[in-house]
GROMACS .gro file of C-alpha atoms in nm:
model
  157
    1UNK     CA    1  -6.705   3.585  -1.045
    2UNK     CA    2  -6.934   3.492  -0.774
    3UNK     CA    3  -7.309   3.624  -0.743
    4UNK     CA    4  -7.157   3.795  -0.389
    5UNK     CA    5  -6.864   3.970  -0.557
    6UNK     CA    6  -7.079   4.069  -0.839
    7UNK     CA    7  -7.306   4.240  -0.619
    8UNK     CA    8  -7.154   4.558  -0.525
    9UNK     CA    9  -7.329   4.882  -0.489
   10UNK     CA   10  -7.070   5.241  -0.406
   11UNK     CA   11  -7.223   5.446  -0.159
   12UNK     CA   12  -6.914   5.724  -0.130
   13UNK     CA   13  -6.617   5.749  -0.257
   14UNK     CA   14  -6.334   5.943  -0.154
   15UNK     CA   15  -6.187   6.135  -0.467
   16UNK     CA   16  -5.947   6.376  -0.272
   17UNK     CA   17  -5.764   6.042  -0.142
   18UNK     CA   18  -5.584   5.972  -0.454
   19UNK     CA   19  -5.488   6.337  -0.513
   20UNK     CA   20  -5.329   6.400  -0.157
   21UNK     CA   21  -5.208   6.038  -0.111
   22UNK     CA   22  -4.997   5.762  -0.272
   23UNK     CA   23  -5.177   5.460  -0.210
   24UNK     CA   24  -4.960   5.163  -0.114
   25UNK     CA   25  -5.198   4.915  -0.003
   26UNK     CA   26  -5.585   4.870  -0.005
   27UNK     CA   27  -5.804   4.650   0.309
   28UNK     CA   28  -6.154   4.560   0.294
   29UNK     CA   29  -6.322   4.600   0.640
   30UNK     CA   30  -6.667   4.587   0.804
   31UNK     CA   31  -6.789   4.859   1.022
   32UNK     CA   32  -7.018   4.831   1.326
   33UNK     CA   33  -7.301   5.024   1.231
   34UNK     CA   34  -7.701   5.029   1.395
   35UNK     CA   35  -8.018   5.007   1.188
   36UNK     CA   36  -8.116   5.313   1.162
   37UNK     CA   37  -7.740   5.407   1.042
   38UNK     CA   38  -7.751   5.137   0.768
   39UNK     CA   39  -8.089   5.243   0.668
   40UNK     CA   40  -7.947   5.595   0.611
   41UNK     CA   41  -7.640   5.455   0.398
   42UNK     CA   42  -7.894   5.262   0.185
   43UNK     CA   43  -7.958   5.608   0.067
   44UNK     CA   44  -7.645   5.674   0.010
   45UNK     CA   45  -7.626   5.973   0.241
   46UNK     CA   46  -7.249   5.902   0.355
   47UNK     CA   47  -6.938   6.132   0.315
   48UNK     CA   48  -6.571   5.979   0.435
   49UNK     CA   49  -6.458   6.317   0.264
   50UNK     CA   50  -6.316   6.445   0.613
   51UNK     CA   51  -6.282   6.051   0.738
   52UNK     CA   52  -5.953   5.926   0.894
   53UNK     CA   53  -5.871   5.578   1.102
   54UNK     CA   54  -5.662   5.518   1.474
   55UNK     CA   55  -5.571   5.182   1.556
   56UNK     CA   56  -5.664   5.207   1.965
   57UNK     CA   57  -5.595   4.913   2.185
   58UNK     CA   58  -5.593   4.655   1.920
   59UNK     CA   59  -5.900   4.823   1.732
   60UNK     CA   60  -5.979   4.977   1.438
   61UNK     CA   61  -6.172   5.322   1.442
   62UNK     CA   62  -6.282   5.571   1.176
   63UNK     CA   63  -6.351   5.884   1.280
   64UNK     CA   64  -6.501   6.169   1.047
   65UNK     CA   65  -6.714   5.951   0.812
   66UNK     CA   66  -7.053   6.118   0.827
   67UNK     CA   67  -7.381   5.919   0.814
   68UNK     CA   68  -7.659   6.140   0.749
   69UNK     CA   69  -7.969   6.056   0.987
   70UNK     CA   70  -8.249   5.851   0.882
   71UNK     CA   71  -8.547   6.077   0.872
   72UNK     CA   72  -8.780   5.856   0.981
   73UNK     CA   73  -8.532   5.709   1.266
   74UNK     CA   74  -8.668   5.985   1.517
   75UNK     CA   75  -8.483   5.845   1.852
   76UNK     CA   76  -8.318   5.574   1.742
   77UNK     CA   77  -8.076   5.806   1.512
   78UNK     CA   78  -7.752   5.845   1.624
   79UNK     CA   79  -7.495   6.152   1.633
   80UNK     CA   80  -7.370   6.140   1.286
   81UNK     CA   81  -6.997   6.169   1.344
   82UNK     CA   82  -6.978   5.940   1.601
   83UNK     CA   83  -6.651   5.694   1.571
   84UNK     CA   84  -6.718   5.403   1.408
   85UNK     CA   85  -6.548   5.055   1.449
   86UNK     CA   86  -6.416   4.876   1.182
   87UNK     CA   87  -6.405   4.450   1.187
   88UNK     CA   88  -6.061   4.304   1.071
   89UNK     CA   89  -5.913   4.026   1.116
   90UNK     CA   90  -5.637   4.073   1.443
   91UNK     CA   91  -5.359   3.973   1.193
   92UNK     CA   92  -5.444   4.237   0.971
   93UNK     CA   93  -5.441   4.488   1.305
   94UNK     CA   94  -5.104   4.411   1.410
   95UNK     CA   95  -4.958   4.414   1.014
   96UNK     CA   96  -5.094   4.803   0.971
   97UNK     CA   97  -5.033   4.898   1.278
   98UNK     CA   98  -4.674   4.777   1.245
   99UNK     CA   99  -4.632   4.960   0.906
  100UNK     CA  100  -4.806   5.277   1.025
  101UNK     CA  101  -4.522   5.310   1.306
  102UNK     CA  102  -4.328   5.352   0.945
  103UNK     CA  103  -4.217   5.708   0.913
  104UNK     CA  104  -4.498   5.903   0.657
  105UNK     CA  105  -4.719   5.647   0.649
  106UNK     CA  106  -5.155   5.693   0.771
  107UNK     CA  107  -5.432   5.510   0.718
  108UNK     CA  108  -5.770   5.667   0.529
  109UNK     CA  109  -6.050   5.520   0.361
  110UNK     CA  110  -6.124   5.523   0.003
  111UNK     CA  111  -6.468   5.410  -0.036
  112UNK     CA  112  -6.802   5.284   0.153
  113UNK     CA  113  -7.000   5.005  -0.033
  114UNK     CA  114  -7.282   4.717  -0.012
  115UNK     CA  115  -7.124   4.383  -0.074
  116UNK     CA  116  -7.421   4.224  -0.083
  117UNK     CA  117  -7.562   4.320   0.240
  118UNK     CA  118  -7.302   4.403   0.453
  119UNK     CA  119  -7.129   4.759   0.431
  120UNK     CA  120  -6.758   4.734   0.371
  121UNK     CA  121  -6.511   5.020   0.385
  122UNK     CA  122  -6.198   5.018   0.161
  123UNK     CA  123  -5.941   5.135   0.370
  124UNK     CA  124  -5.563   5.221   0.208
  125UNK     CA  125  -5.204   5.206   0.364
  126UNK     CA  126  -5.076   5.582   0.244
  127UNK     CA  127  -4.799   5.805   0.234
  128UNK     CA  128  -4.893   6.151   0.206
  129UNK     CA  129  -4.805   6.338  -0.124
  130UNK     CA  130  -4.555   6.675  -0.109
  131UNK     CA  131  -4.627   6.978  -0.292
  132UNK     CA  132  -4.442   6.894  -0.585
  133UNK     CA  133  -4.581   6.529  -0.661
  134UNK     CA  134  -4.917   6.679  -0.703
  135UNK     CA  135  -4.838   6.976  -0.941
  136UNK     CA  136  -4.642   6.627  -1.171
  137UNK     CA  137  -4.955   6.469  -1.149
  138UNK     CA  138  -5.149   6.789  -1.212
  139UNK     CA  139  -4.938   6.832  -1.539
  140UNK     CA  140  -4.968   6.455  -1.617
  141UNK     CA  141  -5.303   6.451  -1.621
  142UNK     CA  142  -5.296   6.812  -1.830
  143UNK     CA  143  -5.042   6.605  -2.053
  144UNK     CA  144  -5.333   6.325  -2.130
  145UNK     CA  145  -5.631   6.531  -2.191
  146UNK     CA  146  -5.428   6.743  -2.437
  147UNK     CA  147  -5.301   6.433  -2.625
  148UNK     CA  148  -5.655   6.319  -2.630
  149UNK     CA  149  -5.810   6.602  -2.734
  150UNK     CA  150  -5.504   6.652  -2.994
  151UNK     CA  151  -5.620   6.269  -3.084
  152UNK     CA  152  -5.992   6.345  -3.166
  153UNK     CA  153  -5.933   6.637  -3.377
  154UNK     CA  154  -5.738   6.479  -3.595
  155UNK     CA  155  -5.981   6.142  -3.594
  156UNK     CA  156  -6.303   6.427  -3.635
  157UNK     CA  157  -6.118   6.607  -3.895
   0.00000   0.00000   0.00000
């Protein structure tokens, strides 16, 4: 591992992605941000809770991922939901945007970091989740924290 890799700081996550979505494939991408904006996410006041991406003419935008203003940025701050651009690689462009013309499938991001000094966004290829493949992962995940729970009893007792 690297000293770059290593260094790798979450600023928000998006928890709701893996509950509504089944994540096929995950991208690392930069976004085009201004000082005042990165100054703000050094804070960690970001939310990509509401945050979705469009691929328009050949780029990559997310829209929805809310950077909080930097209180001491007075003019220089800018609106907060403002669509941001996100730096891939063209090859990358044209391979989502091909499998996003797939039936069911969307793009969203899963989580804003520092790598190193650069903010990344970890953007995922998904299909959305019906009604029924939540309430099995709902009673999965019931399943495991009984069994657990079950598990230290019997260790505690």
């Amino acid at each position: 591992m690297t000293k770059e890799t290593s260094n790798i700081k979450l600023i928000a996550n998006n928890k709701k992605a893996h509950h509504d979505y089944f994540l096929e494939e995950t991208f690392e991408a930069g976004v085009e941000l201004f000082g005042t904006e990165v100054k703000s996410l050094r804070q960690g006041h970001c939310s990509i809770k509401e945050a979705f991406i469009h691929i328009e003419n050949g780029e990559v935008i997310i829209y929805g991922m809310h950077v909080s203003p930097y209180e001491k940025g007075n003019i220089f701050n800018k609106d907060p939901l403002r669509p941001k651009r996100l730096l891939m690689h063209k090859k990358e462009i044209m391979r989502l945007l091909g499998k996003i013309k797939e039936k069911g499938y969307t793009l969203i991001p899963v989580k804003v970091y520092f790598k190193g000094s650069l903010v990344k966004v970890e953007i995922a290829l998904a299909r959305g989740k019906k009604l029924y493949d939540k309430r099995q992962d709902i009673a999965k995940k019931d399943a495991r924290r009984e069994a657990e729970r079950d598990f230290k009893i019997r260790n505690l007792g």
